[in-house]
mmCIF file of N, CA and C in Angstrom:
data_model
loop_
_atom_site.group_PDB
_atom_site.id
_atom_site.type_symbol
_atom_site.label_atom_id
_atom_site.label_comp_id
_atom_site.label_asym_id
_atom_site.label_seq_id
_atom_site.Cartn_x
_atom_site.Cartn_y
_atom_site.Cartn_z
ATOM 1 N N VAL A 1073 -74.180 -50.475 -5.780
ATOM 2 C CA VAL A 1073 -75.486 -49.973 -5.356
ATOM 3 C C VAL A 1073 -75.364 -49.435 -3.948
ATOM 4 N N GLN A 1074 -75.927 -48.249 -3.738
ATOM 5 C CA GLN A 1074 -75.891 -47.717 -2.378
ATOM 6 C C GLN A 1074 -77.098 -46.833 -2.118
ATOM 7 N N LEU A 1075 -77.386 -46.705 -0.824
ATOM 8 C CA LEU A 1075 -78.387 -45.781 -0.335
ATOM 9 C C LEU A 1075 -77.648 -44.729 0.479
ATOM 10 N N GLN A 1076 -77.770 -43.479 0.070
ATOM 11 C CA GLN A 1076 -77.045 -42.391 0.721
ATOM 12 C C GLN A 1076 -78.033 -41.489 1.435
ATOM 13 N N ALA A 1077 -78.015 -41.556 2.759
ATOM 14 C CA ALA A 1077 -78.919 -40.738 3.563
ATOM 15 C C ALA A 1077 -78.264 -39.421 3.928
ATOM 16 N N SER A 1078 -79.085 -38.389 4.038
ATOM 17 C CA SER A 1078 -78.581 -37.080 4.428
ATOM 18 C C SER A 1078 -79.688 -36.290 5.100
ATOM 19 N N GLY A 1079 -79.298 -35.204 5.764
ATOM 20 C CA GLY A 1079 -80.278 -34.298 6.325
ATOM 21 C C GLY A 1079 -80.382 -34.304 7.831
ATOM 22 N N GLY A 1080 -79.680 -35.184 8.496
ATOM 23 C CA GLY A 1080 -79.740 -35.192 9.953
ATOM 24 C C GLY A 1080 -79.079 -33.965 10.543
ATOM 25 N N GLY A 1081 -79.281 -33.798 11.841
ATOM 26 C CA GLY A 1081 -78.667 -32.664 12.511
ATOM 27 C C GLY A 1081 -79.279 -32.441 13.865
ATOM 28 N N LEU A 1082 -78.995 -31.264 14.412
ATOM 29 C CA LEU A 1082 -79.482 -30.877 15.732
ATOM 30 C C LEU A 1082 -80.647 -29.906 15.582
ATOM 31 N N VAL A 1083 -81.721 -30.188 16.320
ATOM 32 C CA VAL A 1083 -82.897 -29.325 16.251
ATOM 33 C C VAL A 1083 -83.491 -29.227 17.645
ATOM 34 N N GLN A 1084 -84.154 -28.132 17.926
ATOM 35 C CA GLN A 1084 -84.783 -27.962 19.229
ATOM 36 C C GLN A 1084 -86.137 -28.643 19.278
ATOM 37 N N THR A 1085 -86.580 -28.932 20.476
ATOM 38 C CA THR A 1085 -87.907 -29.518 20.662
ATOM 39 C C THR A 1085 -88.961 -28.654 19.980
ATOM 40 N N GLY A 1086 -89.840 -29.336 19.242
ATOM 41 C CA GLY A 1086 -90.877 -28.629 18.500
ATOM 42 C C GLY A 1086 -90.478 -28.237 17.103
ATOM 43 N N GLY A 1087 -89.232 -28.434 16.771
ATOM 44 C CA GLY A 1087 -88.730 -28.052 15.459
ATOM 45 C C GLY A 1087 -89.006 -29.091 14.394
ATOM 46 N N SER A 1088 -88.528 -28.794 13.200
ATOM 47 C CA SER A 1088 -88.733 -29.670 12.046
ATOM 48 C C SER A 1088 -87.401 -29.988 11.382
ATOM 49 N N LEU A 1089 -87.397 -31.122 10.706
ATOM 50 C CA LEU A 1089 -86.190 -31.556 10.005
ATOM 51 C C LEU A 1089 -86.604 -32.478 8.869
ATOM 52 N N GLY A 1090 -85.855 -32.415 7.775
ATOM 53 C CA GLY A 1090 -86.131 -33.298 6.657
ATOM 54 C C GLY A 1090 -84.953 -34.185 6.336
ATOM 55 N N LEU A 1091 -85.227 -35.433 6.072
ATOM 56 C CA LEU A 1091 -84.201 -36.395 5.683
ATOM 57 C C LEU A 1091 -84.447 -36.824 4.235
ATOM 58 N N SER A 1092 -83.383 -37.160 3.563
ATOM 59 C CA SER A 1092 -83.516 -37.727 2.232
ATOM 60 C C SER A 1092 -82.564 -38.907 2.095
ATOM 61 N N CYS A 1093 -82.880 -39.757 1.148
ATOM 62 C CA CYS A 1093 -82.077 -40.958 0.925
ATOM 63 C C CYS A 1093 -82.112 -41.264 -0.559
ATOM 64 N N ALA A 1094 -80.971 -41.168 -1.191
ATOM 65 C CA ALA A 1094 -80.878 -41.378 -2.622
ATOM 66 C C ALA A 1094 -80.281 -42.749 -2.921
ATOM 67 N N ALA A 1095 -80.971 -43.481 -3.775
ATOM 68 C CA ALA A 1095 -80.475 -44.781 -4.216
ATOM 69 C C ALA A 1095 -79.742 -44.620 -5.538
ATOM 70 N N SER A 1096 -78.619 -45.271 -5.657
ATOM 71 C CA SER A 1096 -77.848 -45.163 -6.886
ATOM 72 C C SER A 1096 -77.275 -46.526 -7.260
ATOM 73 N N GLY A 1097 -77.031 -46.677 -8.554
ATOM 74 C CA GLY A 1097 -76.506 -47.940 -9.053
ATOM 75 C C GLY A 1097 -77.346 -48.447 -10.207
ATOM 76 N N SER A 1098 -77.131 -49.680 -10.568
ATOM 77 C CA SER A 1098 -77.835 -50.273 -11.700
ATOM 78 C C SER A 1098 -79.199 -50.806 -11.243
ATOM 79 N N ILE A 1099 -80.085 -49.891 -10.950
ATOM 80 C CA ILE A 1099 -81.382 -50.214 -10.373
ATOM 81 C C ILE A 1099 -82.447 -50.309 -11.452
ATOM 82 N N ILE A 1100 -83.146 -51.425 -11.448
ATOM 83 C CA ILE A 1100 -84.254 -51.612 -12.380
ATOM 84 C C ILE A 1100 -85.557 -51.123 -11.744
ATOM 85 N N ASN A 1101 -85.766 -51.490 -10.499
ATOM 86 C CA ASN A 1101 -86.995 -51.106 -9.825
ATOM 87 C C ASN A 1101 -86.783 -51.115 -8.312
ATOM 88 N N ILE A 1102 -87.513 -50.237 -7.629
ATOM 89 C CA ILE A 1102 -87.471 -50.190 -6.168
ATOM 90 C C ILE A 1102 -88.858 -50.467 -5.629
ATOM 91 N N GLY A 1103 -88.946 -51.428 -4.743
ATOM 92 C CA GLY A 1103 -90.216 -51.755 -4.119
ATOM 93 C C GLY A 1103 -90.445 -50.881 -2.894
ATOM 94 N N ASN A 1104 -90.802 -51.516 -1.782
ATOM 95 C CA ASN A 1104 -91.009 -50.755 -0.550
ATOM 96 C C ASN A 1104 -89.728 -50.048 -0.123
ATOM 97 N N MET A 1105 -89.911 -48.814 0.370
ATOM 98 C CA MET A 1105 -88.817 -48.060 0.983
ATOM 99 C C MET A 1105 -89.265 -47.670 2.388
ATOM 100 N N ALA A 1106 -88.314 -47.543 3.282
ATOM 101 C CA ALA A 1106 -88.689 -47.297 4.675
ATOM 102 C C ALA A 1106 -87.610 -46.517 5.412
ATOM 103 N N TRP A 1107 -88.039 -45.910 6.489
ATOM 104 C CA TRP A 1107 -87.128 -45.291 7.456
ATOM 105 C C TRP A 1107 -87.206 -46.078 8.755
ATOM 106 N N TYR A 1108 -86.065 -46.380 9.298
ATOM 107 C CA TYR A 1108 -85.936 -46.969 10.622
ATOM 108 C C TYR A 1108 -85.126 -46.000 11.481
ATOM 109 N N ARG A 1109 -85.178 -46.218 12.778
ATOM 110 C CA ARG A 1109 -84.339 -45.439 13.665
ATOM 111 C C ARG A 1109 -83.860 -46.303 14.824
ATOM 112 N N GLN A 1110 -82.725 -45.904 15.365
ATOM 113 C CA GLN A 1110 -82.177 -46.608 16.510
ATOM 114 C C GLN A 1110 -81.646 -45.589 17.503
ATOM 115 N N ALA A 1111 -82.286 -45.548 18.643
ATOM 116 C CA ALA A 1111 -81.868 -44.654 19.716
ATOM 117 C C ALA A 1111 -80.778 -45.340 20.540
ATOM 118 N N PRO A 1112 -79.957 -44.575 21.240
ATOM 119 C CA PRO A 1112 -78.894 -45.165 22.050
ATOM 120 C C PRO A 1112 -79.436 -46.189 23.036
ATOM 121 N N GLY A 1113 -78.873 -47.371 23.014
ATOM 122 C CA GLY A 1113 -79.273 -48.420 23.941
ATOM 123 C C GLY A 1113 -80.563 -49.124 23.605
ATOM 124 N N LYS A 1114 -81.129 -48.806 22.453
ATOM 125 C CA LYS A 1114 -82.402 -49.422 22.065
ATOM 126 C C LYS A 1114 -82.261 -50.162 20.745
ATOM 127 N N GLU A 1115 -83.242 -50.998 20.461
ATOM 128 C CA GLU A 1115 -83.239 -51.728 19.204
ATOM 129 C C GLU A 1115 -83.723 -50.827 18.059
ATOM 130 N N ARG A 1116 -83.314 -51.204 16.877
ATOM 131 C CA ARG A 1116 -83.773 -50.486 15.705
ATOM 132 C C ARG A 1116 -85.272 -50.708 15.533
ATOM 133 N N GLU A 1117 -86.002 -49.644 15.185
ATOM 134 C CA GLU A 1117 -87.449 -49.737 15.020
ATOM 135 C C GLU A 1117 -87.883 -49.081 13.710
ATOM 136 N N LEU A 1118 -88.959 -49.615 13.170
ATOM 137 C CA LEU A 1118 -89.524 -49.083 11.938
ATOM 138 C C LEU A 1118 -90.261 -47.779 12.243
ATOM 139 N N VAL A 1119 -89.967 -46.762 11.472
ATOM 140 C CA VAL A 1119 -90.624 -45.465 11.635
ATOM 141 C C VAL A 1119 -91.770 -45.320 10.645
ATOM 142 N N ALA A 1120 -91.487 -45.567 9.379
ATOM 143 C CA ALA A 1120 -92.496 -45.399 8.342
ATOM 144 C C ALA A 1120 -92.067 -46.182 7.112
ATOM 145 N N VAL A 1121 -93.058 -46.615 6.335
ATOM 146 C CA VAL A 1121 -92.794 -47.362 5.113
ATOM 147 C C VAL A 1121 -93.696 -46.832 4.012
ATOM 148 N N ILE A 1122 -93.177 -46.855 2.794
ATOM 149 C CA ILE A 1122 -93.949 -46.407 1.645
ATOM 150 C C ILE A 1122 -93.773 -47.399 0.506
ATOM 151 N N SER A 1123 -94.870 -47.758 -0.117
ATOM 152 C CA SER A 1123 -94.809 -48.703 -1.223
ATOM 153 C C SER A 1123 -94.448 -47.976 -2.511
ATOM 154 N N ASN A 1124 -94.225 -48.759 -3.543
ATOM 155 C CA ASN A 1124 -93.887 -48.188 -4.849
ATOM 156 C C ASN A 1124 -95.008 -47.308 -5.379
ATOM 157 N N SER A 1125 -96.245 -47.641 -5.010
ATOM 158 C CA SER A 1125 -97.399 -46.874 -5.480
ATOM 159 C C SER A 1125 -97.780 -45.734 -4.544
ATOM 160 N N GLY A 1126 -97.052 -45.595 -3.447
ATOM 161 C CA GLY A 1126 -97.272 -44.455 -2.565
ATOM 162 C C GLY A 1126 -98.056 -44.735 -1.296
ATOM 163 N N GLY A 1127 -98.461 -45.968 -1.087
ATOM 164 C CA GLY A 1127 -99.142 -46.304 0.147
ATOM 165 C C GLY A 1127 -98.190 -46.213 1.331
ATOM 166 N N THR A 1128 -98.678 -45.672 2.453
ATOM 167 C CA THR A 1128 -97.805 -45.426 3.603
ATOM 168 C C THR A 1128 -98.336 -46.054 4.878
ATOM 169 N N ASN A 1129 -97.405 -46.313 5.784
ATOM 170 C CA ASN A 1129 -97.739 -46.749 7.139
ATOM 171 C C ASN A 1129 -96.722 -46.142 8.089
ATOM 172 N N TYR A 1130 -97.193 -45.787 9.279
ATOM 173 C CA TYR A 1130 -96.341 -45.136 10.266
ATOM 174 C C TYR A 1130 -96.461 -45.833 11.620
ATOM 175 N N ARG A 1131 -95.390 -45.776 12.394
ATOM 176 C CA ARG A 1131 -95.540 -46.217 13.775
ATOM 177 C C ARG A 1131 -96.376 -45.179 14.503
ATOM 178 N N ASN A 1132 -97.106 -45.633 15.516
ATOM 179 C CA ASN A 1132 -98.086 -44.770 16.166
ATOM 180 C C ASN A 1132 -97.473 -43.480 16.712
ATOM 181 N N SER A 1133 -96.279 -43.564 17.243
ATOM 182 C CA SER A 1133 -95.697 -42.407 17.918
ATOM 183 C C SER A 1133 -95.331 -41.265 16.969
ATOM 184 N N VAL A 1134 -95.302 -41.521 15.672
ATOM 185 C CA VAL A 1134 -94.944 -40.452 14.728
ATOM 186 C C VAL A 1134 -96.107 -40.054 13.830
ATOM 187 N N LYS A 1135 -97.220 -40.756 13.954
ATOM 188 C CA LYS A 1135 -98.377 -40.426 13.110
ATOM 189 C C LYS A 1135 -98.802 -38.986 13.339
ATOM 190 N N GLY A 1136 -99.053 -38.277 12.256
ATOM 191 C CA GLY A 1136 -99.465 -36.882 12.350
ATOM 192 C C GLY A 1136 -98.307 -35.910 12.459
ATOM 193 N N ARG A 1137 -97.107 -36.426 12.700
ATOM 194 C CA ARG A 1137 -95.938 -35.548 12.822
ATOM 195 C C ARG A 1137 -94.929 -35.770 11.694
ATOM 196 N N PHE A 1138 -94.794 -37.027 11.265
ATOM 197 C CA PHE A 1138 -93.828 -37.374 10.227
ATOM 198 C C PHE A 1138 -94.565 -37.683 8.926
ATOM 199 N N THR A 1139 -93.918 -37.359 7.821
ATOM 200 C CA THR A 1139 -94.457 -37.679 6.505
ATOM 201 C C THR A 1139 -93.376 -38.330 5.658
ATOM 202 N N ILE A 1140 -93.658 -39.539 5.197
ATOM 203 C CA ILE A 1140 -92.734 -40.233 4.318
ATOM 204 C C ILE A 1140 -93.207 -40.045 2.882
ATOM 205 N N SER A 1141 -92.268 -39.849 1.980
ATOM 206 C CA SER A 1141 -92.609 -39.699 0.570
ATOM 207 C C SER A 1141 -91.440 -40.192 -0.269
ATOM 208 N N ARG A 1142 -91.681 -40.318 -1.554
ATOM 209 C CA ARG A 1142 -90.623 -40.792 -2.444
ATOM 210 C C ARG A 1142 -90.798 -40.168 -3.816
ATOM 211 N N ASP A 1143 -89.700 -40.041 -4.517
ATOM 212 C CA ASP A 1143 -89.701 -39.596 -5.905
ATOM 213 C C ASP A 1143 -89.132 -40.744 -6.723
ATOM 214 N N ASN A 1144 -90.004 -41.480 -7.377
ATOM 215 C CA ASN A 1144 -89.559 -42.670 -8.105
ATOM 216 C C ASN A 1144 -88.646 -42.316 -9.270
ATOM 217 N N ALA A 1145 -88.848 -41.166 -9.870
ATOM 218 C CA ALA A 1145 -87.998 -40.763 -10.989
ATOM 219 C C ALA A 1145 -86.569 -40.495 -10.537
ATOM 220 N N LYS A 1146 -86.412 -40.070 -9.287
ATOM 221 C CA LYS A 1146 -85.081 -39.761 -8.749
ATOM 222 C C LYS A 1146 -84.557 -40.857 -7.825
ATOM 223 N N ASN A 1147 -85.342 -41.945 -7.670
ATOM 224 C CA ASN A 1147 -84.934 -43.025 -6.746
ATOM 225 C C ASN A 1147 -84.576 -42.465 -5.370
ATOM 226 N N THR A 1148 -85.403 -41.571 -4.889
ATOM 227 C CA THR A 1148 -85.105 -40.891 -3.633
ATOM 228 C C THR A 1148 -86.269 -40.999 -2.665
ATOM 229 N N LEU A 1149 -85.924 -41.236 -1.424
ATOM 230 C CA LEU A 1149 -86.865 -41.356 -0.321
ATOM 231 C C LEU A 1149 -86.715 -40.152 0.589
ATOM 232 N N TYR A 1150 -87.824 -39.699 1.151
ATOM 233 C CA TYR A 1150 -87.808 -38.542 2.037
ATOM 234 C C TYR A 1150 -88.542 -38.847 3.337
ATOM 235 N N LEU A 1151 -88.169 -38.102 4.365
ATOM 236 C CA LEU A 1151 -88.910 -38.125 5.620
ATOM 237 C C LEU A 1151 -88.938 -36.704 6.156
ATOM 238 N N HIS A 1152 -90.122 -36.148 6.254
ATOM 239 C CA HIS A 1152 -90.252 -34.825 6.842
ATOM 240 C C HIS A 1152 -90.798 -34.979 8.255
ATOM 241 N N MET A 1153 -90.106 -34.393 9.204
ATOM 242 C CA MET A 1153 -90.441 -34.568 10.607
ATOM 243 C C MET A 1153 -90.802 -33.232 11.233
ATOM 244 N N ASN A 1154 -91.987 -33.185 11.814
ATOM 245 C CA ASN A 1154 -92.457 -31.989 12.515
ATOM 246 C C ASN A 1154 -92.628 -32.276 13.997
ATOM 247 N N SER A 1155 -92.745 -31.226 14.772
ATOM 248 C CA SER A 1155 -93.016 -31.340 16.215
ATOM 249 C C SER A 1155 -92.083 -32.344 16.880
ATOM 250 N N LEU A 1156 -90.830 -32.215 16.604
ATOM 251 C CA LEU A 1156 -89.852 -33.170 17.123
ATOM 252 C C LEU A 1156 -89.695 -33.040 18.627
ATOM 253 N N SER A 1157 -89.451 -34.172 19.255
ATOM 254 C CA SER A 1157 -89.230 -34.217 20.701
ATOM 255 C C SER A 1157 -87.942 -34.980 20.977
ATOM 256 N N PRO A 1158 -87.387 -34.851 22.173
ATOM 257 C CA PRO A 1158 -86.154 -35.587 22.494
ATOM 258 C C PRO A 1158 -86.284 -37.092 22.283
ATOM 259 N N GLU A 1159 -87.502 -37.617 22.388
ATOM 260 C CA GLU A 1159 -87.713 -39.055 22.173
ATOM 261 C C GLU A 1159 -87.482 -39.462 20.719
ATOM 262 N N ASP A 1160 -87.412 -38.501 19.826
ATOM 263 C CA ASP A 1160 -87.133 -38.794 18.418
ATOM 264 C C ASP A 1160 -85.632 -38.842 18.123
ATOM 265 N N THR A 1161 -84.827 -38.534 19.104
ATOM 266 C CA THR A 1161 -83.382 -38.575 18.919
ATOM 267 C C THR A 1161 -82.927 -40.002 18.615
ATOM 268 N N ALA A 1162 -82.241 -40.153 17.495
ATOM 269 C CA ALA A 1162 -81.811 -41.484 17.069
ATOM 270 C C ALA A 1162 -80.973 -41.356 15.797
ATOM 271 N N VAL A 1163 -80.360 -42.443 15.435
ATOM 272 C CA VAL A 1163 -79.785 -42.550 14.096
ATOM 273 C C VAL A 1163 -80.876 -43.091 13.186
ATOM 274 N N TYR A 1164 -81.126 -42.382 12.119
ATOM 275 C CA TYR A 1164 -82.177 -42.762 11.185
ATOM 276 C C TYR A 1164 -81.556 -43.446 9.966
ATOM 277 N N TYR A 1165 -82.111 -44.603 9.628
ATOM 278 C CA TYR A 1165 -81.612 -45.400 8.514
ATOM 279 C C TYR A 1165 -82.680 -45.539 7.441
ATOM 280 N N CYS A 1166 -82.268 -45.409 6.194
ATOM 281 C CA CYS A 1166 -83.200 -45.725 5.122
ATOM 282 C C CYS A 1166 -82.984 -47.171 4.688
ATOM 283 N N ASN A 1167 -84.033 -47.719 4.135
ATOM 284 C CA ASN A 1167 -84.042 -49.120 3.758
ATOM 285 C C ASN A 1167 -84.870 -49.275 2.490
ATOM 286 N N ALA A 1168 -84.442 -50.135 1.598
ATOM 287 C CA ALA A 1168 -85.184 -50.292 0.351
ATOM 288 C C ALA A 1168 -85.002 -51.688 -0.211
ATOM 289 N N ASN A 1169 -86.058 -52.184 -0.828
ATOM 290 C CA ASN A 1169 -85.999 -53.429 -1.590
ATOM 291 C C ASN A 1169 -85.802 -53.050 -3.048
ATOM 292 N N MET A 1170 -84.693 -53.485 -3.626
ATOM 293 C CA MET A 1170 -84.361 -53.064 -4.975
ATOM 294 C C MET A 1170 -84.038 -54.241 -5.876
ATOM 295 N N ARG A 1171 -84.488 -54.114 -7.112
ATOM 296 C CA ARG A 1171 -84.130 -55.116 -8.121
ATOM 297 C C ARG A 1171 -83.079 -54.491 -9.035
ATOM 298 N N LEU A 1172 -81.987 -55.177 -9.149
ATOM 299 C CA LEU A 1172 -80.857 -54.624 -9.887
ATOM 300 C C LEU A 1172 -80.797 -55.191 -11.291
ATOM 301 N N SER A 1173 -80.082 -54.523 -12.131
ATOM 302 C CA SER A 1173 -79.884 -54.977 -13.506
ATOM 303 C C SER A 1173 -79.316 -56.390 -13.506
ATOM 304 N N GLY A 1174 -79.922 -57.279 -14.308
ATOM 305 C CA GLY A 1174 -79.459 -58.653 -14.399
ATOM 306 C C GLY A 1174 -80.054 -59.574 -13.366
ATOM 307 N N SER A 1175 -80.882 -59.039 -12.474
ATOM 308 C CA SER A 1175 -81.481 -59.862 -11.428
ATOM 309 C C SER A 1175 -82.984 -59.950 -11.617
ATOM 310 N N THR A 1176 -83.550 -61.074 -11.182
ATOM 311 C CA THR A 1176 -85.001 -61.237 -11.262
ATOM 312 C C THR A 1176 -85.652 -61.119 -9.887
ATOM 313 N N TYR A 1177 -84.862 -60.870 -8.860
ATOM 314 C CA TYR A 1177 -85.424 -60.795 -7.524
ATOM 315 C C TYR A 1177 -85.004 -59.482 -6.857
ATOM 316 N N TYR A 1178 -85.685 -59.165 -5.763
ATOM 317 C CA TYR A 1178 -85.409 -57.957 -4.998
ATOM 318 C C TYR A 1178 -84.473 -58.294 -3.832
ATOM 319 N N THR A 1179 -83.589 -57.378 -3.555
ATOM 320 C CA THR A 1179 -82.649 -57.496 -2.438
ATOM 321 C C THR A 1179 -82.838 -56.301 -1.517
ATOM 322 N N ASN A 1180 -82.720 -56.543 -0.222
ATOM 323 C CA ASN A 1180 -82.896 -55.487 0.761
ATOM 324 C C ASN A 1180 -81.577 -54.770 1.036
ATOM 325 N N TYR A 1181 -81.624 -53.443 1.020
ATOM 326 C CA TYR A 1181 -80.428 -52.636 1.247
ATOM 327 C C TYR A 1181 -80.672 -51.622 2.358
ATOM 328 N N TRP A 1182 -79.576 -51.296 3.049
ATOM 329 C CA TRP A 1182 -79.613 -50.291 4.119
ATOM 330 C C TRP A 1182 -78.711 -49.110 3.757
ATOM 331 N N GLY A 1183 -79.154 -47.924 4.132
ATOM 332 C CA GLY A 1183 -78.296 -46.758 4.063
ATOM 333 C C GLY A 1183 -77.394 -46.699 5.283
ATOM 334 N N GLN A 1184 -76.520 -45.721 5.310
ATOM 335 C CA GLN A 1184 -75.490 -45.667 6.353
ATOM 336 C C GLN A 1184 -75.969 -45.017 7.639
ATOM 337 N N GLY A 1185 -77.122 -44.394 7.646
ATOM 338 C CA GLY A 1185 -77.628 -43.762 8.861
ATOM 339 C C GLY A 1185 -77.249 -42.301 8.955
ATOM 340 N N THR A 1186 -78.179 -41.533 9.492
ATOM 341 C CA THR A 1186 -77.923 -40.111 9.728
ATOM 342 C C THR A 1186 -78.485 -39.756 11.101
ATOM 343 N N LEU A 1187 -77.719 -39.022 11.880
ATOM 344 C CA LEU A 1187 -78.072 -38.756 13.266
ATOM 345 C C LEU A 1187 -79.003 -37.552 13.377
ATOM 346 N N VAL A 1188 -80.096 -37.766 14.092
ATOM 347 C CA VAL A 1188 -81.022 -36.692 14.423
ATOM 348 C C VAL A 1188 -80.994 -36.512 15.937
ATOM 349 N N THR A 1189 -80.679 -35.318 16.367
ATOM 350 C CA THR A 1189 -80.628 -35.011 17.797
ATOM 351 C C THR A 1189 -81.605 -33.891 18.082
ATOM 352 N N VAL A 1190 -82.528 -34.163 19.004
ATOM 353 C CA VAL A 1190 -83.518 -33.163 19.389
ATOM 354 C C VAL A 1190 -83.212 -32.714 20.807
ATOM 355 N N SER A 1191 -82.909 -31.448 20.963
ATOM 356 C CA SER A 1191 -82.556 -30.921 22.280
ATOM 357 C C SER A 1191 -83.794 -30.425 23.011
ATOM 358 N N SER A 1192 -83.767 -30.578 24.331
ATOM 359 C CA SER A 1192 -84.928 -30.155 25.133
ATOM 360 C C SER A 1192 -84.802 -28.704 25.580
#
């Protein structure tokens, strides 16, 4: 089972970027999915979370600029980021609670991270 994140890169201030994260393996169901980020020298922080039914929550600093979404049929998580600023520069990680084949409980998994750099 793995979470494969992609879509990071270099963008100028005010620009947009989209991230995706595909879950693969013997997955029965995926609960909450989320994006976290970790800037250099800082702790990892929650950016946005989305439930299986589509309910969302965002950290205040990204509200109105970032949109989290998911495609349950494709086991894929997305993050669309607008109006990016240098303060958004970080490694972005996807995270998901997944129930695997043969299991009755959910386990938390992390993707490998993708770097987003916003130049001023």
